Amino acid sequence: MLDPLLATPAVLRLIDLAVEEDLGRGDITTEAVIGNAATATADLVAREPLVLAGLGVCTAVFQRVDQAITSSELAKDGDRVAAGTAVARYSGRAASILAAERTALNFVQRLSGIATMARAFVDAAGGSGLRIADTRKTTPGFRLLEKYAVRMGGASNHRFDLGSGVLIKDNHVAVAGGVGKAIEQTRGKAPHGLKIEVEVDSLAQFEEALATRADIILLDNFSPADVAKAVGLARQRSPRPLVEVSGGITLKQIPELAAAGVDIVSSGALTHSAPAMDLGLDIGLGDQKARI
Amino acid sequence: MLDPLLATPAVLRLIDLAVEEDLGRGDITTEAVIGNAATATADLVAREPLVLAGLGVCTAVFQRVDQAITSSELAKDGDRVAAGTAVARYSGRAASILAAERTALNFVQRLSGIATMARAFVDAAGGSGLRIADTRKTTPGFRLLEKYAVRMGGASNHRFDLGSGVLIKDNHVAVAGGVGKAIEQTRGKAPHGLKIEVEVDSLAQFEEALATRADIILLDNFSPADVAKAVGLARQRSPRPLVEVSGGITLKQIPELAAAGVDIVSSGALTHSAPAMDLGLDIGLGDQKARI
Amino acid sequence: MLDPLLATPAVLRLIDLAVEEDLGRGDITTEAVIGNAATATADLVAREPLVLAGLGVCTAVFQRVDQAITSSELAKDGDRVAAGTAVARYSGRAASILAAERTALNFVQRLSGIATMARAFVDAAGGSGLRIADTRKTTPGFRLLEKYAVRMGGASNHRFDLGSGVLIKDNHVAVAGGVGKAIEQTRGKAPHGLKIEVEVDSLAQFEEALATRADIILLDNFSPADVAKAVGLARQRSPRPLVEVSGGITLKQIPELAAAGVDIVSSGALTHSAPAMDLGLDIGLGDQKARI
Amino acid sequence: MLDPLLATPAVLRLIDLAVEEDLGRGDITTEAVIGNAATATADLVAREPLVLAGLGVCTAVFQRVDQAITSSELAKDGDRVAAGTAVARYSGRAASILAAERTALNFVQRLSGIATMARAFVDAAGGSGLRIADTRKTTPGFRLLEKYAVRMGGASNHRFDLGSGVLIKDNHVAVAGGVGKAIEQTRGKAPHGLKIEVEVDSLAQFEEALATRADIILLDNFSPADVAKAVGLARQRSPRPLVEVSGGITLKQIPELAAAGVDIVSSGALTHSAPAMDLGLDIGLGDQKARI
Amino acid sequence: MLDPLLATPAVLRLIDLAVEEDLGRGDITTEAVIGNAATATADLVAREPLVLAGLGVCTAVFQRVDQAITSSELAKDGDRVAAGTAVARYSGRAASILAAERTALNFVQRLSGIATMARAFVDAAGGSGLRIADTRKTTPGFRLLEKYAVRMGGASNHRFDLGSGVLIKDNHVAVAGGVGKAIEQTRGKAPHGLKIEVEVDSLAQFEEALATRADIILLDNFSPADVAKAVGLARQRSPRPLVEVSGGITLKQIPELAAAGVDIVSSGALTHSAPAMDLGLDIGLGDQKARI
Amino acid sequence: MLDPLLATPAVLRLIDLAVEEDLGRGDITTEAVIGNAATATADLVAREPLVLAGLGVCTAVFQRVDQAITSSELAKDGDRVAAGTAVARYSGRAASILAAERTALNFVQRLSGIATMARAFVDAAGGSGLRIADTRKTTPGFRLLEKYAVRMGGASNHRFDLGSGVLIKDNHVAVAGGVGKAIEQTRGKAPHGLKIEVEVDSLAQFEEALATRADIILLDNFSPADVAKAVGLARQRSPRPLVEVSGGITLKQIPELAAAGVDIVSSGALTHSAPAMDLGLDIGLGDQKARI
């Protein structure tokens, strides 16, 4: 079942776009060969090891196509699943299951890809306090779902959008005339519930951010040595700001960053470059069982 | 400019979903620091070598956010572009450009990723007659755009949806009681402008498909030897059916398949697993030029 | 029940447009006179002989207005129905049934009109192999439904839209510089699952189409003699192309065209000029039965 | 140009549904043969005598597909137009004009069909005071446009929807326990700007409606003699109610009803059974002129 | 339950806008603290005396967020409710109830505010024949709901929109060249079921309206003495027109206007300035009961 | 002009809902009397002193109805405006201006009402550091606009929605088993850019919140003495939390709360109970000038 808080109007509209694009002109082959009478049962099976995410969306697609399709979910989002594991079973009119199949799979494969990559990053951080966070580099229209998949992989969310967080970047700094000025200007205007985060690209900027009491300081493309220095400086402040690192961070760098005492690593690759995981439907029509 | 035939109601709705999700609550940082008066000019720059796709969509996002943003496109979709190349320039209110930036990039990075991978496959097929085609394994809601990106990479489109092509798969065969029966049933019912394609998983099925005059035969997970045999058998028929190969085909296998005389290779990875290409905005505010 | 594969997002949006336009400001008369407590049972009755189509859409309108309305369908789409036949029964809140009545009827009357005219054409073709097909001259927004009604009348669908079939027309020929050139250009670019159809307006063009192996040749306003010649020429080819005839074809011409060996007749009148069939609701409120 | 008051959100949504259904997967033939560079000029020509309606919608479709298409309208809605008359000219990218053509024509052909039939009814009423009115038997989703077409044919609109007029029908009468009671109940509750109309099926009911001062009395399936009697009775009242006649009225009956002094004839056929009028595009590409 | 005739596509779209704006990025606090397992029961309680309206919309919001939430309504729209009265009870997943709470309350508080103010006006008119009516000064997007709330307060609706009533205002009079000419022009063109209402701002205009037999005459900012004169003049006519008064009428003026024999008072304040009524949820989680 | 960052898809959809509900069936009176040829110029005039907000939305409505309407804005949002001030001028087709008038006014009257009330609160806080903030008690669908109006009145925004801020309320506390536990649980899970706010209803809870380092503590219905104590306790902490007061705060209480050193007062009345401000159109048709 799709969690009610994921079944927002925008997500339902995205599902509708997807159903319309694949099914909006009918399913010629199935109409010709299968007809409306046949029923089927289909198992959604992981074809490789993965962290599951999007099972509810997958179910929602089946039931959007045909509300008479019944589902039983055998695993839940966030589970690590071995190859060959059936994670859900769908039953109903064969024509409906075949019609919904591709769209349903396209969602769950993509979201599981994200959860699986997020989990790998989190695991690499080990027991350290390092938080792995996503970015706004998400598939257009998929942000709520992809940020959910990130959480299902054990990682954490950065701000949802431009209205739910303050992040002062280089252009803001340039216009304001310095890191400190930008921070002061924002503090007076942003909603009082938001911390002030600023992106810096040098230790000098970092120290200016410290001095004006930024809540979070994002190190953009710092060398490992400078990261270490920045963490050291931050720890001398009370209250101490959070130190975040970003910019093409790979899985391999995570342990070193964790060891350096960085608070947060944020990575766009989690959402923009995670390859789809392979899940498929094993469909049984009548007394046979075929793999699609 | 977004080609009018890509600016369909569904694509515009997808752009709206994307703009709403990133900008639907405003841009707190920019409102606080930049205000409404400042103007800016931004160059869209390839940060790595790539095949460009989605430039028009990128422009459409900027102009959806603020129709007063002007654009000049310096390259066109389908172009191979070197790292460092500016492919478009956008000018207008700084607040609007900063607000649209992330969403616009998210589109063009993803679509260029697809075009770049498609181009690699097409290049691997060299001057052979082998067609590289996509599948329906696209990002939900993005099919029109992603199939366009595939064409921009020089590859070809398979059927758009379940209503614009006939593809008889294992379940259809199972219900119909054999490849031949499924083909006959479909021929009487499908629109007369569509060819009959059937997926087979053995040489026996392949021969049955030949005998019932399938127009296209899709070999699912055939060994190289069996692919060669199938191509040989097909060439003895007049009219001769097209032979298509699918199922986890990698870039490395393309030359061999081309040499074997296969007509079409279809690959889901083109759309479901192409990593995003790195493009960014170089934004100049007043007399400065900053890299975001 | 509306077949799930007809209940696409676009069809539901059309139903919503229709409900909104008739009911978006309430039903003043019924609110004043009937109130919310009364229940009713209504029979949907054919008032003239017809081929039924759109019963599911009719039911969907009732249930869109009030999901508590129950339905039992007494006939099915495609059935030939005598005057006076009740084809469905709806029960529920009287105010809801009265509110939905007009919109529900507007759908089923129109779609049954199309099915009835299609059936007349198919019957006129008798046992010949002549296929009666529709065109894209459908009511805007109704294509999926109207093409379905055509099938319910026993006829066949031409391409759904500009993206699901190749049809080279005079303007394409003019730009390409000839029928043959247009065909060659298209063959290299269209998805491999689509046949190449070309419209010709002379025997000379027909022969050029034959020579370049068009899959389907559409004769536009040919004389009966020329139709016969074209069919004869086509039969000498292997593989032989399909011959389609179009352009203001009336019911009366069908037998002659069938006899001439034409493969397909396509007719826009099936969808753009079929008069609505008369179906009405017989509503019983409490112990009375009134005809509306 | 589409009159701004017809360009409502609902009408634009209907146009979007229509554009999406024909163009949502691109135009394969035109993309293959014509490309993006060619331009064209197209004349919209009446192929038979007709009353024009929907020219603005036609233009809106062209410009929805490609806002760079320019238009010049050579006639206006409501004009009687001879066969062969060019009523508008469109210029722009050839690919866009070809893509929009079918959808644009589908609208204007249908709406002109309605205006032409309405005009025939109005003409049949001659100089009498008889008003020809439409009903709610319109194409779902098209009510605003079709009622506009009715006015363009010189006829008049009945209530737009269930919320903009009071019409007491047999079921309301049955529940209320008589014509008079239904009228009284409604008078107290309906907005004070609406007249009370009641449908009667006998002279007895008609007299009851007179007695309770209905503002408009609709005679359902009355014989000519009874119509005459009813008109006579109505004329004796002050204020005198309007007398409306409905129920399968044909063009032939109009003069007689006009002569009888009926105030209004309402006819569903105007909108549900008017055949489409034939209008087509003459398209010139470069230096040639082709008829499509 | 939301009355089916209020659950129009437009109202559902408004509810979706509201749900999306509050819940479109999830509920961070509840997800962190409450989780998905906890259930809750919540009583909707009037915190001050009020006339209830919008209970069905409130329920619809809860069930739009989570269709598994069950409801039992303990009062009905139109009821006068004392402070402390529980008017509905909702049970289901605690996370869903907390997520929907604010949006659901925002609807019912606003609509009850309108009903309560309408009821005060109606009560002030006492047993006189004076009708209290609303205007088109409603919250954009809320017209159907707010006019419903007006009826729940015992008042009456003026025309719904510009297409369901005739109201000739000063600008129309100016263009037509006088009250009488404006009335004549309209009578010939408006649907025959609509009365002709004209707004006048002097006794001279009033007499012109009488002379041309306006059905309803709206007195704009008349002095009490002139109102009385106008009522007197109207009573001498047969048929006598309705006299309506508008323009910043306050509750205090109602008895005097009722006594003067005015037929209708229309007031924009009913919808544009009614303060929200205080209703809240008392939520019990497990064995505790907290007031939010 | 509507600021591009307010012209989100959701706001445009709301404008469409509003235009559709008032204009979706045309404007009968204007069509009958004014026709399409007349032009007009209309001044938007404040009829009472107010703080302007929503001028851009007002303009957007006019131009949504007719994009040929030109506007010149004579004041800007946030301005304090005297009675009689013209704040904008619109010119174009008279029929379009009359059609758009009511809907345009409904927006700007409501939003100016909010800005005006917000300004009164801010002024009452004088030069103190007290921030006046809104809540989520906004008109459903209007949140972005109403929070903008609040800022135009000089006040500040609280969190936009449930996903852009953490606010632990009584139910969260109850489930977590105490203020401290709730804070700890949230800190580990909420995005790192959000402060932790907790609502407390006693000094004991306040001290627990202090001890667990809540970033913001919201005092719900505290007595003035307890407010003072809480502020005193907060000031002893480093970093010191923000103290917010809420719960039916009236304008009169603001100076006292400011004097007490409270950081933020949040008030739902700003958005749920601000009466509409009176703005109207003075329309000149040809050479006359009429007040509507």
CSV table of C-alpha atoms in Angstrom, one decimal, chain D residues 78-218:
chain,number,residue,atom,x,y,z
D,78,GLY,CA,-21.9,33.4,-37.7
D,79,ASP,CA,-21.1,34.1,-41.3
D,80,ARG,CA,-22.9,32.2,-44.0
D,81,VAL,CA,-20.1,31.0,-46.2
D,82,ALA,CA,-20.2,29.5,-49.7
D,83,ALA,CA,-18.4,26.4,-50.8
D,84,GLY,CA,-14.8,27.3,-51.8
D,85,THR,CA,-14.5,30.3,-49.5
D,86,ALA,CA,-11.2,30.6,-47.6
D,87,VAL,CA,-12.1,31.6,-44.1
D,88,ALA,CA,-8.7,31.8,-42.5
D,89,ARG,CA,-5.0,31.6,-43.4
D,90,TYR,CA,-2.3,30.1,-41.2
D,91,SER,CA,1.4,30.5,-41.7
D,92,GLY,CA,4.4,29.1,-39.9
D,93,ARG,CA,6.5,26.0,-39.6
D,94,ALA,CA,5.2,23.3,-41.9
D,95,ALA,CA,5.7,20.6,-39.3
D,96,SER,CA,3.6,22.4,-36.8
D,97,ILE,CA,0.8,23.1,-39.3
D,98,LEU,CA,0.6,19.5,-40.4
D,99,ALA,CA,0.6,18.4,-36.8
D,100,ALA,CA,-2.2,20.7,-35.7
D,101,GLU,CA,-4.3,20.3,-38.8
D,102,ARG,CA,-6.5,17.3,-37.9
D,103,THR,CA,-7.3,18.5,-34.4
D,104,ALA,CA,-8.1,22.0,-35.5
D,105,LEU,CA,-10.4,20.8,-38.2
D,106,ASN,CA,-12.2,18.4,-35.9
D,107,PHE,CA,-13.2,21.4,-33.8
D,108,VAL,CA,-14.3,23.8,-36.5
D,109,GLN,CA,-16.1,21.1,-38.6
D,110,ARG,CA,-18.2,20.1,-35.6
D,111,LEU,CA,-19.1,23.5,-34.4
D,112,SER,CA,-19.9,24.7,-37.9
D,113,GLY,CA,-22.2,21.7,-38.2
D,114,ILE,CA,-24.1,22.9,-35.2
D,115,ALA,CA,-24.3,26.5,-36.3
D,116,THR,CA,-25.5,25.4,-39.7
D,117,MET,CA,-28.3,23.3,-38.3
D,118,ALA,CA,-29.3,26.0,-35.9
D,119,ARG,CA,-29.5,28.5,-38.7
D,120,ALA,CA,-31.8,26.3,-40.7
D,121,PHE,CA,-34.2,26.1,-37.8
D,122,VAL,CA,-34.1,29.8,-37.2
D,123,ASP,CA,-34.7,30.4,-40.9
D,124,ALA,CA,-37.6,28.1,-40.8
D,125,ALA,CA,-39.2,30.1,-38.0
D,126,GLY,CA,-39.0,33.1,-40.4
D,127,GLY,CA,-40.0,36.5,-39.0
D,128,SER,CA,-42.2,35.0,-36.3
D,129,GLY,CA,-41.4,35.5,-32.6
D,130,LEU,CA,-40.5,31.8,-32.2
D,131,ARG,CA,-37.2,31.3,-30.5
D,132,ILE,CA,-35.2,28.3,-31.3
D,133,ALA,CA,-33.2,27.1,-28.3
D,134,ASP,CA,-30.8,24.3,-27.5
D,135,THR,CA,-30.8,21.8,-24.6
D,136,ARG,CA,-28.2,20.2,-22.3
D,137,LYS,CA,-27.9,17.3,-24.9
D,138,THR,CA,-24.4,18.5,-25.8
D,139,THR,CA,-21.1,16.7,-26.4
D,140,PRO,CA,-19.6,16.1,-22.9
D,141,GLY,CA,-17.0,18.8,-22.3
D,142,PHE,CA,-18.2,20.9,-25.2
D,143,ARG,CA,-21.1,22.8,-23.7
D,144,LEU,CA,-19.7,26.3,-23.6
D,145,LEU,CA,-18.5,25.9,-27.2
D,146,GLU,CA,-21.6,24.2,-28.5
D,147,LYS,CA,-24.0,26.7,-27.0
D,148,TYR,CA,-21.8,29.4,-28.5
D,149,ALA,CA,-22.2,27.7,-31.9
D,150,VAL,CA,-25.9,27.7,-31.4
D,151,ARG,CA,-25.9,31.4,-30.9
D,152,MET,CA,-23.7,31.8,-34.0
D,153,GLY,CA,-26.5,30.1,-35.9
D,154,GLY,CA,-28.9,32.7,-34.7
D,155,ALA,CA,-30.6,30.5,-32.1
D,156,SER,CA,-30.9,30.9,-28.4
D,157,ASN,CA,-29.6,29.1,-25.4
D,158,HIS,CA,-31.7,27.3,-22.8
D,159,ARG,CA,-30.2,27.0,-19.3
D,160,PHE,CA,-26.5,26.2,-19.3
D,161,ASP,CA,-26.6,23.6,-16.6
D,162,LEU,CA,-28.5,22.3,-13.6
D,163,GLY,CA,-27.4,25.3,-11.5
D,164,SER,CA,-28.4,28.1,-13.8
D,165,GLY,CA,-32.1,27.4,-14.4
D,166,VAL,CA,-35.1,25.8,-12.8
D,167,LEU,CA,-36.8,23.1,-14.8
D,168,ILE,CA,-39.3,21.0,-13.0
D,169,LYS,CA,-39.7,17.6,-14.7
D,170,ASP,CA,-41.9,14.6,-14.3
D,171,ASN,CA,-39.9,13.1,-11.5
D,172,HIS,CA,-39.9,16.3,-9.5
D,173,VAL,CA,-43.7,16.6,-10.0
D,174,ALA,CA,-44.1,13.0,-8.9
D,175,VAL,CA,-42.1,13.5,-5.7
D,176,ALA,CA,-43.7,16.8,-4.9
D,177,GLY,CA,-47.1,15.4,-5.4
D,178,GLY,CA,-48.3,17.6,-8.2
D,179,VAL,CA,-47.3,20.4,-10.6
D,180,GLY,CA,-48.5,23.1,-8.3
D,181,LYS,CA,-46.7,21.8,-5.2
D,182,ALA,CA,-43.5,21.4,-7.1
D,183,ILE,CA,-43.7,25.0,-8.3
D,184,GLU,CA,-44.4,26.4,-4.8
D,185,GLN,CA,-41.6,24.5,-3.2
D,186,THR,CA,-39.1,25.7,-5.8
D,187,ARG,CA,-40.2,29.3,-5.7
D,188,GLY,CA,-39.2,29.5,-2.0
D,189,LYS,CA,-35.7,28.1,-2.6
D,190,ALA,CA,-34.3,28.9,-6.0
D,191,PRO,CA,-32.2,32.0,-6.4
D,192,HIS,CA,-34.6,34.9,-7.0
D,193,GLY,CA,-33.2,35.7,-10.4
D,194,LEU,CA,-34.4,32.5,-12.0
D,195,LYS,CA,-37.8,31.9,-13.6
D,196,ILE,CA,-39.7,28.8,-12.7
D,197,GLU,CA,-40.1,26.5,-15.7
D,198,VAL,CA,-42.2,23.3,-15.5
D,199,GLU,CA,-42.6,20.4,-18.0
D,200,VAL,CA,-46.1,19.2,-18.4
D,201,ASP,CA,-47.5,16.2,-20.4
D,202,SER,CA,-51.2,17.0,-20.4
D,203,LEU,CA,-53.5,19.9,-20.6
D,204,ALA,CA,-54.6,19.2,-17.1
D,205,GLN,CA,-51.0,19.6,-15.8
D,206,PHE,CA,-50.7,22.7,-18.0
D,207,GLU,CA,-53.7,24.3,-16.3
D,208,GLU,CA,-52.2,23.5,-12.9
D,209,ALA,CA,-49.0,25.2,-14.0
D,210,LEU,CA,-51.0,28.2,-15.2
D,211,ALA,CA,-52.8,28.4,-11.9
D,212,THR,CA,-49.6,28.3,-9.8
D,213,ARG,CA,-48.1,31.0,-12.0
D,214,ALA,CA,-45.2,29.1,-13.6
D,215,ASP,CA,-43.1,31.5,-15.6
D,216,ILE,CA,-42.4,29.0,-18.4
D,217,ILE,CA,-44.4,25.9,-19.3
D,218,LEU,CA,-42.7,23.2,-21.4
